[in-house]
Every structure is written in C-alpha cells, then in structure tokens.
Coordinates of C-alpha atoms in Angstrom, one line a residue:
M1 CA -52.5 -36.1 -55.9
R2 CA -50.5 -32.9 -55.1
C3 CA -50.6 -30.2 -57.7
P4 CA -47.1 -28.4 -58.1
L5 CA -47.1 -24.9 -57.3
P6 CA -46.0 -22.3 -60.5
T7 CA -42.8 -21.7 -60.8
K8 CA -43.5 -17.8 -60.6
L9 CA -45.3 -18.2 -57.1
V10 CA -42.0 -20.3 -55.9
I11 CA -39.6 -17.3 -56.8
L12 CA -42.0 -14.9 -55.4
C13 CA -41.7 -16.9 -51.9
F14 CA -37.8 -16.6 -52.2
A15 CA -37.9 -13.1 -53.1
L16 CA -40.2 -12.3 -50.0
A17 CA -38.3 -14.3 -47.5
A18 CA -34.9 -12.7 -48.6
L19 CA -36.7 -9.3 -48.3
S20 CA -37.9 -10.4 -44.7
C21 CA -34.5 -11.5 -43.8
S22 CA -32.6 -8.7 -44.5
A23 CA -34.6 -6.3 -43.5
P24 CA -33.4 -5.3 -39.9
W25 CA -29.8 -5.5 -41.6
H26 CA -30.9 -2.7 -43.6
N27 CA -32.9 -0.6 -40.9
A28 CA -29.9 -1.1 -38.4
H29 CA -27.4 0.6 -41.0
N30 CA -30.1 3.1 -42.4
K31 CA -30.1 4.3 -38.5
V32 CA -26.1 4.8 -38.2
A33 CA -26.7 6.8 -41.9
V34 CA -29.3 8.9 -40.4
D35 CA -27.9 9.3 -36.5
C36 CA -24.2 9.8 -37.8
K37 CA -25.0 11.8 -41.1
I38 CA -23.4 9.8 -43.6
S39 CA -23.9 7.4 -46.4
Q40 CA -25.1 3.9 -46.3
A41 CA -21.6 2.6 -47.7
E42 CA -20.0 4.1 -44.7
A43 CA -22.9 2.7 -42.4
Q44 CA -21.6 -0.5 -42.8
K45 CA -18.3 0.2 -40.4
N46 CA -18.8 0.3 -37.0
F47 CA -19.3 3.7 -35.3
L48 CA -19.0 5.2 -31.7
Q49 CA -21.6 8.4 -31.3
I50 CA -21.3 10.9 -28.8
L51 CA -24.1 12.3 -27.3
D52 CA -24.2 15.3 -24.6
D53 CA -23.7 15.0 -20.8
R54 CA -27.9 14.9 -20.6
G55 CA -27.7 11.6 -23.6
Q56 CA -29.2 14.2 -26.3
P57 CA -27.6 14.4 -29.8
L58 CA -25.1 17.1 -30.3
T59 CA -25.8 20.2 -32.5
A60 CA -23.5 21.2 -35.0
D61 CA -21.6 23.5 -32.8
Q62 CA -21.6 21.3 -30.4
T63 CA -19.8 18.7 -33.0
S64 CA -17.7 21.4 -34.4
T65 CA -15.7 21.5 -31.1
L66 CA -14.9 17.9 -30.8
V67 CA -11.6 16.2 -30.9
A68 CA -11.0 12.8 -31.4
E69 CA -7.4 10.9 -30.7
F70 CA -6.9 7.3 -31.0
L71 CA -3.6 5.3 -29.8
D72 CA -2.8 1.5 -30.6
E73 CA -1.2 -0.5 -28.3
A74 CA 2.3 -0.4 -30.3
G75 CA 2.2 3.4 -29.5
G76 CA 1.1 4.7 -33.0
R77 CA -1.5 7.9 -33.3
V78 CA -4.3 8.7 -35.5
L79 CA -6.7 11.4 -35.3
P80 CA -10.1 9.7 -36.5
R81 CA -12.6 11.8 -38.7
I82 CA -15.8 13.0 -36.9
T83 CA -19.1 12.7 -38.7
P84 CA -21.5 15.7 -39.1
G85 CA -23.6 13.5 -36.6
A86 CA -20.7 13.3 -34.0
C87 CA -20.1 9.9 -34.7
I88 CA -16.3 8.8 -34.7
E89 CA -15.0 5.4 -36.9
I90 CA -13.9 2.5 -34.2
P91 CA -10.5 1.7 -35.4
V92 CA -10.3 -2.4 -36.0
Q93 CA -7.1 -2.6 -34.1
A94 CA -6.8 -2.6 -30.3
G95 CA -6.2 0.8 -28.6
Q96 CA -7.7 3.6 -27.0
L97 CA -10.1 6.0 -28.3
A98 CA -10.4 9.6 -26.4
V99 CA -13.1 12.2 -27.8
V100 CA -12.8 15.7 -26.3
D101 CA -14.7 18.8 -26.1
S102 CA -12.3 21.6 -26.7
K103 CA -14.4 23.9 -25.2
S104 CA -15.8 22.4 -22.4
K105 CA -13.0 19.6 -21.8
A106 CA -15.8 17.1 -21.4
A107 CA -14.6 13.8 -22.7
V108 CA -15.6 10.2 -24.0
Y109 CA -12.9 7.5 -23.5
W110 CA -13.6 4.1 -25.0
K111 CA -10.9 1.1 -25.5
T112 CA -11.4 -0.4 -29.0
G113 CA -11.6 -4.2 -29.3
N114 CA -15.0 -4.7 -27.6
R115 CA -17.1 -5.8 -30.7
A116 CA -20.3 -6.9 -28.3
E117 CA -21.7 -3.5 -28.7
A118 CA -23.5 -2.6 -31.8
F119 CA -23.7 1.0 -32.5
P120 CA -22.3 2.1 -29.4
K121 CA -23.3 5.5 -27.9
R122 CA -21.2 7.2 -25.0
Q123 CA -22.5 10.8 -23.2
L124 CA -19.4 13.3 -22.6
I125 CA -18.7 13.6 -19.3
K126 CA -18.1 16.9 -17.5
N127 CA -14.7 17.8 -16.1
P128 CA -15.1 17.2 -12.3
R129 CA -14.1 18.9 -9.4
F130 CA -11.9 17.1 -6.9
S131 CA -9.4 18.0 -4.0
Y132 CA -6.5 15.9 -2.2
E133 CA -6.2 16.0 1.4
T134 CA -3.1 14.8 3.2
L135 CA -3.8 12.8 6.8
C136 CA -0.3 13.1 7.9
Q137 CA 1.9 16.3 8.7
G138 CA 5.2 15.1 7.7
E139 CA 6.6 12.8 10.3
N140 CA 8.3 9.6 9.4
R141 CA 5.7 6.7 8.8
F142 CA 6.8 3.3 9.5
A143 CA 5.4 -0.2 7.9
N144 CA 6.3 -3.9 7.3
T145 CA 3.7 -5.2 4.6
T146 CA 1.0 -2.8 4.4
L147 CA 0.7 0.7 4.3
T148 CA -2.7 2.3 5.7
R149 CA -3.3 5.2 3.0
D150 CA -2.6 8.8 4.6
W151 CA -4.4 11.0 2.0
S152 CA -8.0 11.4 0.9
L153 CA -9.5 12.6 -2.3
T154 CA -12.6 14.4 -2.3
T155 CA -14.7 14.7 -5.5
D156 CA -17.3 16.2 -7.5
G157 CA -18.7 14.3 -10.4
S158 CA -17.3 11.2 -12.2
L159 CA -13.6 10.7 -12.4
Q160 CA -13.9 8.2 -15.0
N161 CA -11.7 10.7 -17.2
L162 CA -8.7 11.0 -15.1
R163 CA -6.0 8.1 -14.6
L164 CA -4.2 8.0 -11.4
Q165 CA -1.3 5.9 -10.2
V166 CA 0.5 5.5 -6.7
Q167 CA 3.9 4.8 -6.4
A168 CA 6.8 4.4 -4.0
R169 CA 10.1 5.8 -5.0
N170 CA 13.1 4.6 -3.0
V171 CA 15.0 7.6 -1.6
H172 CA 18.2 5.9 -2.3
D173 CA 18.5 4.7 -6.0
Q174 CA 15.1 6.6 -7.3
Q175 CA 13.8 3.0 -8.3
V176 CA 9.9 3.4 -8.7
T177 CA 7.6 0.7 -7.4
V178 CA 3.9 1.1 -8.6
L179 CA 1.3 0.6 -5.6
F180 CA -1.9 1.2 -7.2
T181 CA -3.4 2.3 -10.6
K182 CA -7.0 3.5 -11.7
E183 CA -7.3 3.3 -15.6
F184 CA -9.2 5.7 -17.5
G185 CA -13.2 4.6 -17.9
E186 CA -12.9 3.4 -14.5
D187 CA -14.6 4.5 -11.4
L188 CA -12.6 5.5 -8.4
A189 CA -12.1 3.1 -5.8
L190 CA -9.4 3.7 -3.7
P191 CA -8.2 1.5 -1.4
E192 CA -7.7 2.2 2.6
S193 CA -4.3 0.5 2.7
W194 CA -1.3 -0.8 -0.2
T195 CA 0.5 -4.0 -0.3
I196 CA 4.2 -3.2 0.2
A197 CA 5.6 -6.7 1.0
Q198 CA 7.2 -6.4 -2.3
L199 CA 9.4 -3.5 -1.5
R200 CA 12.8 -3.7 -0.2
E201 CA 13.8 -2.2 3.7
G202 CA 14.6 1.4 3.3
Q203 CA 13.5 5.1 2.5
Y204 CA 10.7 5.8 0.2
Q205 CA 8.5 8.6 -1.0
L206 CA 5.3 8.0 -1.8
E207 CA 4.1 9.9 -4.8
V208 CA 0.7 10.3 -6.6
L209 CA 0.4 10.7 -10.4
Q210 CA -2.4 12.4 -12.4
Q211 CA -3.5 12.4 -16.4
D212 CA -6.8 14.4 -17.7
L213 CA -8.2 12.8 -20.6
A214 CA -8.9 16.6 -21.5
E215 CA -5.3 16.9 -21.8
G216 CA -4.8 14.2 -24.5
L217 CA -3.9 10.2 -24.3
E218 CA 0.1 11.4 -24.6
Q219 CA 0.2 14.0 -22.1
A220 CA 2.4 12.7 -19.6
P221 CA 1.0 12.4 -16.1
R222 CA 1.9 15.1 -13.8
L223 CA 2.8 15.0 -10.1
V224 CA 0.2 15.9 -7.3
T225 CA 1.7 18.4 -5.1
F226 CA 0.7 17.7 -1.1
P227 CA 1.0 20.1 1.6
A228 CA 2.9 17.7 3.4
M229 CA 4.1 14.3 2.5
C230 CA 5.4 12.0 5.2
P231 CA 8.4 9.9 4.0
L232 CA 8.2 6.1 4.8
T233 CA 10.6 3.7 5.9
V234 CA 9.9 -0.1 5.3
L235 CA 10.9 -2.8 7.9
H236 CA 10.5 -6.5 7.4
H237 CA 12.9 -8.0 9.7
P238 CA 12.2 -8.2 13.4
P239 CA 14.7 -6.9 15.8
T240 CA 17.0 -8.5 18.1
L241 CA 18.2 -7.7 21.5
V242 CA 22.1 -7.1 22.2
G243 CA 23.3 -7.5 25.6
L244 CA 20.0 -9.5 27.0
T245 CA 20.3 -13.3 26.5
D246 CA 18.6 -16.3 27.9
S247 CA 18.9 -17.4 31.3
T248 CA 21.5 -20.4 30.0
M249 CA 24.0 -17.4 30.3
G250 CA 23.2 -17.7 34.3
V251 CA 22.3 -14.6 36.5
T252 CA 23.2 -11.0 35.9
V253 CA 23.9 -8.5 38.8
V254 CA 22.6 -4.9 38.2
D255 CA 23.3 -1.6 40.1
L256 CA 19.7 -0.6 40.9
D257 CA 20.5 3.0 40.3
K258 CA 21.6 2.5 36.9
G259 CA 19.6 -0.4 35.7
L260 CA 19.7 -2.7 32.9
E261 CA 20.6 -1.1 29.7
W262 CA 20.1 -3.2 26.2
K263 CA 20.7 -2.4 22.6
S264 CA 18.5 -3.1 19.7
S265 CA 20.1 -4.5 16.4
N266 CA 17.3 -1.5 15.0
E267 CA 17.7 2.0 15.9
N268 CA 13.7 2.0 15.4
A269 CA 12.6 -0.7 17.6
E270 CA 11.3 -0.2 21.5
L271 CA 12.0 -2.8 24.3
H272 CA 8.8 -4.2 25.8
V273 CA 9.3 -5.5 29.5
C274 CA 7.4 -7.1 32.1
M275 CA 8.8 -8.3 35.5
E276 CA 8.0 -11.0 38.1
E277 CA 10.1 -11.3 41.1
R278 CA 11.3 -14.2 43.0
S279 CA 13.1 -13.3 46.0
A280 CA 14.8 -10.5 47.9
V281 CA 18.4 -9.9 47.4
P282 CA 20.1 -13.4 48.1
Q283 CA 23.9 -14.0 50.0
T284 CA 24.9 -16.5 46.8
F285 CA 24.5 -16.6 43.1
D286 CA 23.2 -19.9 43.6
I287 CA 19.4 -19.5 41.9
A288 CA 17.2 -22.3 41.5
G289 CA 14.6 -22.8 39.0
S290 CA 14.7 -21.4 35.5
C291 CA 13.4 -18.2 34.0
Q292 CA 10.1 -18.0 32.9
A293 CA 6.9 -16.4 33.2
A294 CA 5.2 -17.6 36.4
S295 CA 2.2 -15.3 37.0
H296 CA 1.3 -11.8 35.6
C297 CA 3.9 -11.9 32.8
Q298 CA 2.2 -14.8 31.0
N299 CA -0.6 -11.6 30.1
P300 CA 0.7 -10.0 26.9
A301 CA -1.1 -6.7 28.2
E302 CA 1.4 -6.8 31.1
F303 CA 4.4 -5.9 29.1
K304 CA 5.2 -2.0 28.8
F305 CA 7.3 0.1 27.0
M306 CA 11.1 0.6 28.7
S307 CA 14.3 2.4 27.6
T308 CA 16.0 1.0 30.8
I309 CA 15.2 -1.9 32.7
R310 CA 14.8 -0.8 36.6
P311 CA 12.4 -2.0 39.5
D312 CA 11.3 -0.2 42.0
R313 CA 13.4 -2.2 45.1
E314 CA 15.9 -4.5 45.2
G315 CA 15.6 -8.0 44.6
V316 CA 15.6 -11.2 42.3
F317 CA 13.8 -10.5 39.2
N318 CA 12.9 -13.0 36.4
V319 CA 12.9 -10.3 33.6
L320 CA 11.3 -11.0 30.1
A321 CA 11.5 -8.4 27.2
Y322 CA 11.1 -8.5 23.3
P323 CA 11.6 -5.8 20.8
K324 CA 9.0 -4.5 18.8
D325 CA 10.4 -1.6 15.5
R326 CA 8.1 0.9 14.7
A327 CA 6.9 -1.0 11.8
G328 CA 5.4 -3.6 13.5
N329 CA 7.8 -6.3 13.6
K330 CA 8.3 -8.0 17.0
G331 CA 11.1 -9.7 17.7
E332 CA 11.8 -12.9 19.8
S333 CA 11.2 -12.8 23.4
T334 CA 13.8 -13.6 26.0
C335 CA 14.0 -14.4 29.7
R336 CA 16.8 -13.4 32.0
T337 CA 17.2 -13.7 35.9
V338 CA 18.4 -10.4 37.2
I339 CA 19.7 -9.3 40.6
F340 CA 19.1 -5.7 40.9
S341 CA 21.0 -4.4 44.3
S342 CA 21.8 -1.2 45.6
S343 CA 24.4 -2.0 47.9
A344 CA 28.6 -2.4 47.3
P345 CA 29.5 -6.0 47.0
S346 CA 31.4 -7.2 50.3
F347 CA 33.9 -10.2 50.8
D348 CA 35.4 -12.2 53.4
V349 CA 38.5 -13.8 53.7
R350 CA 39.1 -17.0 56.2
W351 CA 41.7 -19.0 57.0
V352 CA 40.9 -23.0 56.5
K353 CA 42.0 -23.4 60.0
E354 CA 39.6 -21.9 62.2
R355 CA 42.2 -21.3 65.1
W356 CA 43.7 -18.6 62.8
N357 CA 41.0 -16.8 62.3
R358 CA 41.3 -14.2 65.0
E359 CA 40.3 -10.5 65.2
G360 CA 43.5 -8.1 64.6
S361 CA 45.8 -11.0 63.6
I362 CA 48.3 -10.0 61.2
L363 CA 50.2 -12.2 59.3
D364 CA 53.8 -10.6 58.3
E365 CA 55.8 -13.6 56.9
P366 CA 55.0 -16.8 54.7
A367 CA 53.7 -19.5 57.3
P368 CA 53.4 -23.4 56.8
L369 CA 50.1 -24.9 57.1
I370 CA 49.9 -27.1 59.9

C-alpha cells in the first residue's frame, strides 16, 4: 500500500520545477538589462548591442557619439533610441538599421527580420581605405554578351559598410541597366566580367555608384570619377558580306592590281580570308568544280585579316572569307572562285566560213553568206 504525499510537499515540488524552468529566461533578460543598462521590463524586447572594433563594450563617451537610423521597406525613417549600454531596440518591421559613430565614422549595418539570434552583438567596422584604378585608356570597347571588367578596386579594411552598383547608361536615350550590386553588410566579391546580353545594341557609358553607410541610409549614391572611362559598343548580330557571294554566282574576274574589294554590313567588322590556288589564268571561264576548301583553308588558323583581297600572283583562286566584328560576332563563311589577272582582255572575231578569214581583208559592204 502506497502512502500519498502531503499536499504541502506536492506544491513545493511544482514550485521548484517552475523556478528551474524560468531561471534561464530570467538570466537571459538579466544579462540584457545589465549589458544594455536598462530595466528588467525593457529587457524583454529584442536589442542589438554595439561593441568597439575589438569586440569590447563601449564606454560612455563612445556611446554618446553613436547615431542610429532605421528605414523600413516603405521608406519610413526613424531614429531609434540608444541605451546607455550602447544597445538599440531592433524594430519589429522589416527594414535596414544603421549605427554610426559620428566621430570615427565607424559603423554597423543590420538588416532586421532575422530573429534566429537572441541578443545579437556587432562590432563597429572602421571606415576602409580604398582606391579605384582603370585598366583601359579611354579607347572604345566592343562586346556582345559578356564584358570583361576594365577597372579594379584596391582595399584596406572591410567594405561591408559600402554599397556599390555598376550600371550601363545608353548614351542615346539615357536608359540605365544595372549590371552588378554589392549591398551593405556584404563582403566585396567583384566578378571578372558582367553579363550584357540584356543590353540592346548601341553605345553605352559604364558607371560605378558608391554609397557610404557613414553618410546615412538616405544619402544618394555618388558617381565614382575615374581618370578615364572607356565607352562601350554592344553588338549582338553577326555581320554579313556585301559584294562577295557564293559560287552559285559564277566566276569573278578581278584586276590583280586593284584586288577584290568588299563591304560589310557592320562598319566595325573585319574580313578574314584564306585563298587556295586552283590553276593559272585560263583561256575561258569554263572552270569545273565547286568552290570549297580543299587543303590548308580547312584549318581556321589559316584565315588572315585583309581589307582588300589580293594574291601575290595571277591565277584562279578559291577565296574563302567570313566577317568578324570587334565584339566577337562571326558572320557566315562564303567561298568564291576568282580569276586574278593583270593582263588586258582580248578577243578574236572570225567568220563562220574559214576561207573568209584572211589577214588584211576588209569588208566594205554587206555580203551574203554563201
């Protein structure tokens, strides 16, 4: 037979259990109250504590120079109170919180909405030293879908308190397309190239915008001034050749001294040519065989840049060519059989009846054919 426990003893057990469960909760809020130098009632809220750049609590003098600013997603701006222990109550609504030491310009960025961390602490990040350097000298650049970055950024310190934006501005309609953004609170990882497939064909000016957290969340980004910025020409469509068509058009006869002229649909394109000699200059235009690469022109490395197609001697050549613009777009290849000759054309007129073909004979009046 089991004896029931006395009623007072049961109540005491429940009280001890409740105290043991609530002890961590009270200890956590006691720490917030002590560290932030606030009351126990205030300590139940969510606070962010600011530490110096070495991770130590701020002194009263250091705390007195702190300025806090909060921007919600709708653009509303408030200036949160800073407690004597350098703590800022984290707003419930989503937004951005900036804490700046107005004296040293060191700052902390915090994006609200992350509740995973209880009583977070963040160190002030000193203002970094950095410099930009351009890798081009003002010459025009060409690209189709990818643009290699032509400037570098040398840094000394963290860039988490810096916001960067790279954009392309169309020089004709001033439309801006953002190519890259580094937000506050992120480490810098500059890509080696930008994707520009979304840009329309045309001319652009690349711009870098910089925003410093120490100047405030609402401060407009400023345009970085470079010693030289290279204009950009975007080309997406491959060029075509004008006046150099395929072998279905027959054989072309060209004066060797003048060479074969060509035009491209794109003024920024270059002609890449390879020639294979077929024979000497023939007596007739009846040249058998289609125009195609038969020997060394099967190797793409044999195609050379030429503005005018001209071999070093007379003869019949298969001319293979394709245009390629400065953005890397390659047009379709074409092949044409061309007779290059430096001799003047000649012709021989003869009668049908061979007995009439006599040297020095002159026909001074019509005569019937016999």
